[in-house]
Amino acid sequence: WSNGMDLKYLDTCTGDQALHHTLRTNELMARICCFPLPTVAAFSGHWCAAGGMMGLAFDFRIMATDRGFFFVPGVDLGLVYAPMQFELMKAKLPSSMRRDVILFNS
């Protein structure tokens, strides 16, 4: 479904361009999250990193059990989650998984 942002592309951007891209991505996630009708994401494969965050923005998520996985590797990449991303994970992940996903990417 989505392996997230193209980090090689972001490395070629100026600081302002990368910030603009990140802000626009967060705006899109917020728009999906606040859409006035129910939203559904149908995953046919992996949804990780920014793709994982995007998937969490939907109201309902459907995924095949025989392929694909969800993870957000920010902690593995040494990244700090933006406040919007952290709040999205708090709101959408079951409390039983929240700590492990946010802190340990598992």
Tab-separated table of N, CA and C in Angstrom:
chain	number	residue	atom	x	y	z
A	1	TRP	N	0.837	-1.180	0.000
A	1	TRP	CA	0.000	0.000	0.000
A	1	TRP	C	0.873	1.231	0.000
A	2	SER	N	1.705	1.384	1.036
A	2	SER	CA	2.626	2.513	1.045
A	2	SER	C	3.785	2.242	1.990
A	3	ASN	N	4.979	2.418	1.479
A	3	ASN	CA	6.176	2.301	2.311
A	3	ASN	C	6.630	3.660	2.819
A	4	GLY	N	5.769	4.649	2.762
A	4	GLY	CA	6.067	5.950	3.339
A	4	GLY	C	6.663	6.936	2.362
A	5	MET	N	7.278	7.956	2.914
A	5	MET	CA	7.857	9.026	2.104
A	5	MET	C	9.124	8.531	1.419
A	6	ASP	N	9.431	9.159	0.313
A	6	ASP	CA	10.650	8.862	-0.427
A	6	ASP	C	11.800	9.636	0.230
A	7	LEU	N	12.528	8.964	1.106
A	7	LEU	CA	13.582	9.633	1.858
A	7	LEU	C	14.735	10.085	0.967
A	8	LYS	N	15.003	9.362	-0.116
A	8	LYS	CA	16.050	9.794	-1.048
A	8	LYS	C	15.657	11.122	-1.697
A	9	TYR	N	14.369	11.240	-2.054
A	9	TYR	CA	13.889	12.500	-2.624
A	9	TYR	C	13.997	13.619	-1.588
A	10	LEU	N	13.566	13.364	-0.357
A	10	LEU	CA	13.608	14.401	0.671
A	10	LEU	C	15.034	14.862	0.940
A	11	ASP	N	16.007	13.960	0.801
A	11	ASP	CA	17.408	14.341	0.991
A	11	ASP	C	17.883	15.336	-0.068
A	12	THR	N	17.233	15.363	-1.221
A	12	THR	CA	17.625	16.303	-2.284
A	12	THR	C	16.955	17.666	-2.117
A	13	CYS	N	16.008	17.758	-1.211
A	13	CYS	CA	15.253	18.997	-1.009
A	13	CYS	C	16.015	19.948	-0.089
A	14	THR	N	15.737	21.233	-0.266
A	14	THR	CA	16.233	22.210	0.698
A	14	THR	C	15.427	22.031	1.980
A	15	GLY	N	15.883	22.637	3.052
A	15	GLY	CA	15.158	22.548	4.319
A	15	GLY	C	13.727	23.044	4.200
A	16	ASP	N	13.539	24.151	3.490
A	16	ASP	CA	12.195	24.709	3.303
A	16	ASP	C	11.312	23.784	2.476
A	17	GLN	N	11.890	23.174	1.430
A	17	GLN	CA	11.116	22.258	0.597
A	17	GLN	C	10.692	21.018	1.395
A	18	ALA	N	11.609	20.470	2.171
A	18	ALA	CA	11.291	19.285	2.974
A	18	ALA	C	10.227	19.616	4.017
A	19	LEU	N	10.355	20.776	4.645
A	19	LEU	CA	9.355	21.202	5.625
A	19	LEU	C	7.993	21.367	4.968
A	20	HIS	N	7.960	22.000	3.799
A	20	HIS	CA	6.704	22.181	3.066
A	20	HIS	C	6.065	20.823	2.752
A	21	HIS	N	6.875	19.894	2.276
A	21	HIS	CA	6.369	18.551	1.943
A	21	HIS	C	5.807	17.864	3.185
A	22	THR	N	6.514	17.953	4.282
A	22	THR	CA	6.059	17.331	5.528
A	22	THR	C	4.769	17.969	6.024
A	23	LEU	N	4.703	19.285	5.975
A	23	LEU	CA	3.486	19.972	6.418
A	23	LEU	C	2.293	19.603	5.549
A	24	ARG	N	2.495	19.522	4.248
A	24	ARG	CA	1.397	19.140	3.334
A	24	ARG	C	0.948	17.705	3.600
A	25	THR	N	1.894	16.818	3.882
A	25	THR	CA	1.542	15.435	4.203
A	25	THR	C	0.714	15.391	5.482
A	26	ASN	N	1.132	16.146	6.498
A	26	ASN	CA	0.369	16.202	7.748
A	26	ASN	C	-1.018	16.800	7.525
A	27	GLU	N	-1.115	17.796	6.652
A	27	GLU	CA	-2.427	18.380	6.331
A	27	GLU	C	-3.339	17.343	5.682
A	28	LEU	N	-2.782	16.527	4.796
A	28	LEU	CA	-3.575	15.481	4.150
A	28	LEU	C	-4.053	14.459	5.176
A	29	MET	N	-3.166	14.056	6.078
A	29	MET	CA	-3.569	13.100	7.118
A	29	MET	C	-4.666	13.693	8.005
A	30	ALA	N	-4.527	14.957	8.355
A	30	ALA	CA	-5.550	15.615	9.175
A	30	ALA	C	-6.874	15.699	8.422
A	31	ARG	N	-6.810	15.961	7.133
A	31	ARG	CA	-8.038	16.049	6.322
A	31	ARG	C	-8.760	14.701	6.280
A	32	ILE	N	-8.002	13.631	6.100
A	32	ILE	CA	-8.602	12.287	6.106
A	32	ILE	C	-9.175	11.989	7.482
A	33	CYS	N	-8.405	12.298	8.503
A	33	CYS	CA	-8.819	12.010	9.877
A	33	CYS	C	-10.114	12.740	10.255
A	34	CYS	N	-10.285	13.952	9.741
A	34	CYS	CA	-11.441	14.778	10.100
A	34	CYS	C	-12.529	14.786	9.030
A	35	PHE	N	-12.421	13.922	8.041
A	35	PHE	CA	-13.410	13.893	6.967
A	35	PHE	C	-14.792	13.620	7.563
A	36	PRO	N	-15.836	14.312	7.097
A	36	PRO	CA	-17.149	14.220	7.738
A	36	PRO	C	-17.919	12.921	7.471
A	37	LEU	N	-17.380	12.049	6.652
A	37	LEU	CA	-17.997	10.740	6.395
A	37	LEU	C	-16.999	9.654	6.779
A	38	PRO	N	-17.479	8.440	7.051
A	38	PRO	CA	-16.537	7.368	7.390
A	38	PRO	C	-15.555	7.102	6.236
A	39	THR	N	-14.303	6.870	6.594
A	39	THR	CA	-13.268	6.564	5.606
A	39	THR	C	-12.753	5.147	5.838
A	40	VAL	N	-12.409	4.476	4.743
A	40	VAL	CA	-11.934	3.090	4.808
A	40	VAL	C	-10.664	2.979	3.972
A	41	ALA	N	-9.645	2.356	4.541
A	41	ALA	CA	-8.411	2.064	3.797
A	41	ALA	C	-8.339	0.550	3.620
A	42	ALA	N	-8.163	0.110	2.388
A	42	ALA	CA	-8.014	-1.314	2.078
A	42	ALA	C	-6.553	-1.562	1.721
A	43	PHE	N	-5.844	-2.260	2.574
A	43	PHE	CA	-4.412	-2.482	2.398
A	43	PHE	C	-4.164	-3.789	1.678
A	44	SER	N	-3.403	-3.706	0.582
A	44	SER	CA	-3.055	-4.913	-0.165
A	44	SER	C	-1.610	-5.317	0.087
A	45	GLY	N	-0.934	-4.598	0.947
A	45	GLY	CA	0.461	-4.894	1.252
A	45	GLY	C	0.905	-4.091	2.456
A	46	HIS	N	2.202	-3.794	2.501
A	46	HIS	CA	2.766	-3.084	3.649
A	46	HIS	C	2.207	-1.671	3.763
A	47	TRP	N	2.081	-1.221	4.984
A	47	TRP	CA	1.784	0.192	5.246
A	47	TRP	C	2.651	0.603	6.417
A	48	CYS	N	3.751	1.248	6.066
A	48	CYS	CA	4.737	1.555	7.086
A	48	CYS	C	5.227	2.995	6.957
A	49	ALA	N	5.913	3.429	7.995
A	49	ALA	CA	6.464	4.781	8.071
A	49	ALA	C	5.340	5.802	7.844
A	50	ALA	N	5.530	6.747	6.934
A	50	ALA	CA	4.475	7.732	6.680
A	50	ALA	C	3.222	7.056	6.132
A	51	GLY	N	3.395	5.936	5.411
A	51	GLY	CA	2.235	5.164	4.955
A	51	GLY	C	1.470	4.573	6.125
A	52	GLY	N	2.197	4.181	7.164
A	52	GLY	CA	1.546	3.689	8.385
A	52	GLY	C	0.749	4.790	9.069
A	53	MET	N	1.352	5.964	9.133
A	53	MET	CA	0.647	7.107	9.722
A	53	MET	C	-0.590	7.445	8.894
A	54	MET	N	-0.424	7.442	7.575
A	54	MET	CA	-1.559	7.751	6.696
A	54	MET	C	-2.674	6.732	6.913
A	55	GLY	N	-2.315	5.464	7.007
A	55	GLY	CA	-3.313	4.420	7.235
A	55	GLY	C	-4.063	4.618	8.542
A	56	LEU	N	-3.358	5.073	9.568
A	56	LEU	CA	-4.020	5.304	10.856
A	56	LEU	C	-5.037	6.428	10.791
A	57	ALA	N	-4.873	7.341	9.836
A	57	ALA	CA	-5.794	8.473	9.725
A	57	ALA	C	-7.203	8.042	9.321
A	58	PHE	N	-7.327	6.905	8.673
A	58	PHE	CA	-8.640	6.424	8.239
A	58	PHE	C	-9.447	5.893	9.433
A	59	ASP	N	-10.759	5.930	9.299
A	59	ASP	CA	-11.629	5.438	10.367
A	59	ASP	C	-11.579	3.924	10.484
A	60	PHE	N	-11.513	3.251	9.346
A	60	PHE	CA	-11.501	1.790	9.318
A	60	PHE	C	-10.373	1.322	8.422
A	61	ARG	N	-9.738	0.223	8.810
A	61	ARG	CA	-8.640	-0.348	8.043
A	61	ARG	C	-8.908	-1.824	7.815
A	62	ILE	N	-8.762	-2.250	6.564
A	62	ILE	CA	-8.971	-3.655	6.195
A	62	ILE	C	-7.675	-4.145	5.562
A	63	MET	N	-7.231	-5.321	5.995
A	63	MET	CA	-5.959	-5.827	5.494
A	63	MET	C	-6.015	-7.344	5.394
A	64	ALA	N	-5.417	-7.877	4.353
A	64	ALA	CA	-5.308	-9.327	4.217
A	64	ALA	C	-4.405	-9.861	5.324
A	65	THR	N	-4.714	-11.039	5.826
A	65	THR	CA	-3.895	-11.614	6.892
A	65	THR	C	-2.683	-12.363	6.356
A	66	ASP	N	-2.632	-12.611	5.058
A	66	ASP	CA	-1.551	-13.421	4.508
A	66	ASP	C	-0.426	-12.608	3.861
A	67	ARG	N	-0.534	-11.289	3.852
A	67	ARG	CA	0.549	-10.489	3.279
A	67	ARG	C	0.489	-9.060	3.821
A	68	GLY	N	1.649	-8.445	3.850
A	68	GLY	CA	1.744	-7.067	4.300
A	68	GLY	C	1.843	-6.942	5.806
A	69	PHE	N	2.387	-5.833	6.242
A	69	PHE	CA	2.484	-5.562	7.666
A	69	PHE	C	2.504	-4.067	7.912
A	70	PHE	N	2.254	-3.699	9.162
A	70	PHE	CA	2.212	-2.309	9.603
A	70	PHE	C	3.377	-2.059	10.553
A	71	PHE	N	4.082	-0.971	10.341
A	71	PHE	CA	5.056	-0.521	11.330
A	71	PHE	C	5.424	0.931	11.052
A	72	VAL	N	5.878	1.606	12.092
A	72	VAL	CA	6.361	2.976	11.972
A	72	VAL	C	7.777	3.002	12.538
A	73	PRO	N	8.782	3.061	11.661
A	73	PRO	CA	10.167	2.883	12.098
A	73	PRO	C	10.872	4.154	12.555
A	74	GLY	N	10.144	5.168	12.941
A	74	GLY	CA	10.788	6.423	13.324
A	74	GLY	C	11.866	6.233	14.369
A	75	VAL	N	11.589	5.424	15.382
A	75	VAL	CA	12.562	5.212	16.450
A	75	VAL	C	13.817	4.522	15.908
A	76	ASP	N	13.655	3.632	14.936
A	76	ASP	CA	14.806	2.951	14.334
A	76	ASP	C	15.647	3.898	13.486
A	77	LEU	N	15.012	4.911	12.918
A	77	LEU	CA	15.711	5.865	12.054
A	77	LEU	C	16.257	7.061	12.837
A	78	GLY	N	16.009	7.078	14.140
A	78	GLY	CA	16.466	8.192	14.961
A	78	GLY	C	15.621	9.436	14.815
A	79	LEU	N	14.393	9.271	14.332
A	79	LEU	CA	13.503	10.413	14.139
A	79	LEU	C	12.676	10.672	15.393
A	80	VAL	N	12.243	11.892	15.538
A	80	VAL	CA	11.324	12.257	16.607
A	80	VAL	C	9.966	12.454	15.954
A	81	TYR	N	8.944	11.793	16.480
A	81	TYR	CA	7.612	11.930	15.906
A	81	TYR	C	7.092	13.344	16.120
A	82	ALA	N	6.465	13.887	15.075
A	82	ALA	CA	5.826	15.192	15.182
A	82	ALA	C	4.643	15.073	16.136
A	83	PRO	N	4.269	16.165	16.799
A	83	PRO	CA	3.124	16.098	17.714
A	83	PRO	C	1.875	15.515	17.053
A	84	MET	N	1.622	15.883	15.802
A	84	MET	CA	0.448	15.362	15.101
A	84	MET	C	0.536	13.845	14.949
A	85	GLN	N	1.730	13.334	14.627
A	85	GLN	CA	1.909	11.891	14.463
A	85	GLN	C	1.718	11.167	15.789
A	86	PHE	N	2.288	11.726	16.847
A	86	PHE	CA	2.152	11.108	18.163
A	86	PHE	C	0.682	11.060	18.591
A	87	GLU	N	-0.033	12.152	18.396
A	87	GLU	CA	-1.455	12.194	18.762
A	87	GLU	C	-2.270	11.232	17.904
A	88	LEU	N	-1.926	11.100	16.628
A	88	LEU	CA	-2.614	10.162	15.750
A	88	LEU	C	-2.434	8.729	16.255
A	89	MET	N	-1.201	8.371	16.630
A	89	MET	CA	-0.963	7.019	17.149
A	89	MET	C	-1.700	6.803	18.466
A	90	LYS	N	-1.715	7.814	19.332
A	90	LYS	CA	-2.445	7.686	20.597
A	90	LYS	C	-3.939	7.488	20.355
A	91	ALA	N	-4.470	8.204	19.370
A	91	ALA	CA	-5.912	8.147	19.108
A	91	ALA	C	-6.333	6.867	18.395
A	92	LYS	N	-5.496	6.339	17.523
A	92	LYS	CA	-5.934	5.255	16.644
A	92	LYS	C	-5.401	3.875	17.007
A	93	LEU	N	-4.295	3.784	17.723
A	93	LEU	CA	-3.775	2.462	18.083
A	93	LEU	C	-4.443	1.971	19.357
A	94	PRO	N	-4.782	0.696	19.412
A	94	PRO	CA	-5.312	0.156	20.671
A	94	PRO	C	-4.286	0.355	21.786
A	95	SER	N	-4.757	0.647	22.984
A	95	SER	CA	-3.833	0.921	24.089
A	95	SER	C	-2.882	-0.243	24.346
A	96	SER	N	-3.308	-1.453	24.031
A	96	SER	CA	-2.456	-2.621	24.253
A	96	SER	C	-1.240	-2.650	23.319
A	97	MET	N	-1.291	-1.941	22.180
A	97	MET	CA	-0.166	-1.927	21.235
A	97	MET	C	0.612	-0.622	21.239
A	98	ARG	N	0.014	0.408	21.756
A	98	ARG	CA	0.550	1.764	21.603
A	98	ARG	C	2.014	1.879	22.026
A	99	ARG	N	2.340	1.441	23.217
A	99	ARG	CA	3.697	1.583	23.742
A	99	ARG	C	4.714	0.865	22.863
A	100	ASP	N	4.421	-0.381	22.499
A	100	ASP	CA	5.371	-1.152	21.702
A	100	ASP	C	5.580	-0.566	20.317
A	101	VAL	N	4.524	-0.065	19.703
A	101	VAL	CA	4.647	0.522	18.358
A	101	VAL	C	5.437	1.821	18.424
A	102	ILE	N	5.108	2.694	19.382
A	102	ILE	CA	5.754	3.996	19.447
A	102	ILE	C	7.211	3.883	19.890
A	103	LEU	N	7.486	3.067	20.899
A	103	LEU	CA	8.833	3.006	21.445
A	103	LEU	C	9.743	1.970	20.800
A	104	PHE	N	9.167	0.860	20.358
A	104	PHE	CA	10.004	-0.261	19.914
A	104	PHE	C	9.737	-0.711	18.494
A	105	ASN	N	8.800	-0.068	17.787
A	105	ASN	CA	8.493	-0.434	16.414
A	105	ASN	C	8.140	-1.913	16.300
A	106	SER	N	7.340	-2.403	17.213
A	106	SER	CA	6.955	-3.823	17.128
A	106	SER	C	5.476	-3.995	17.382
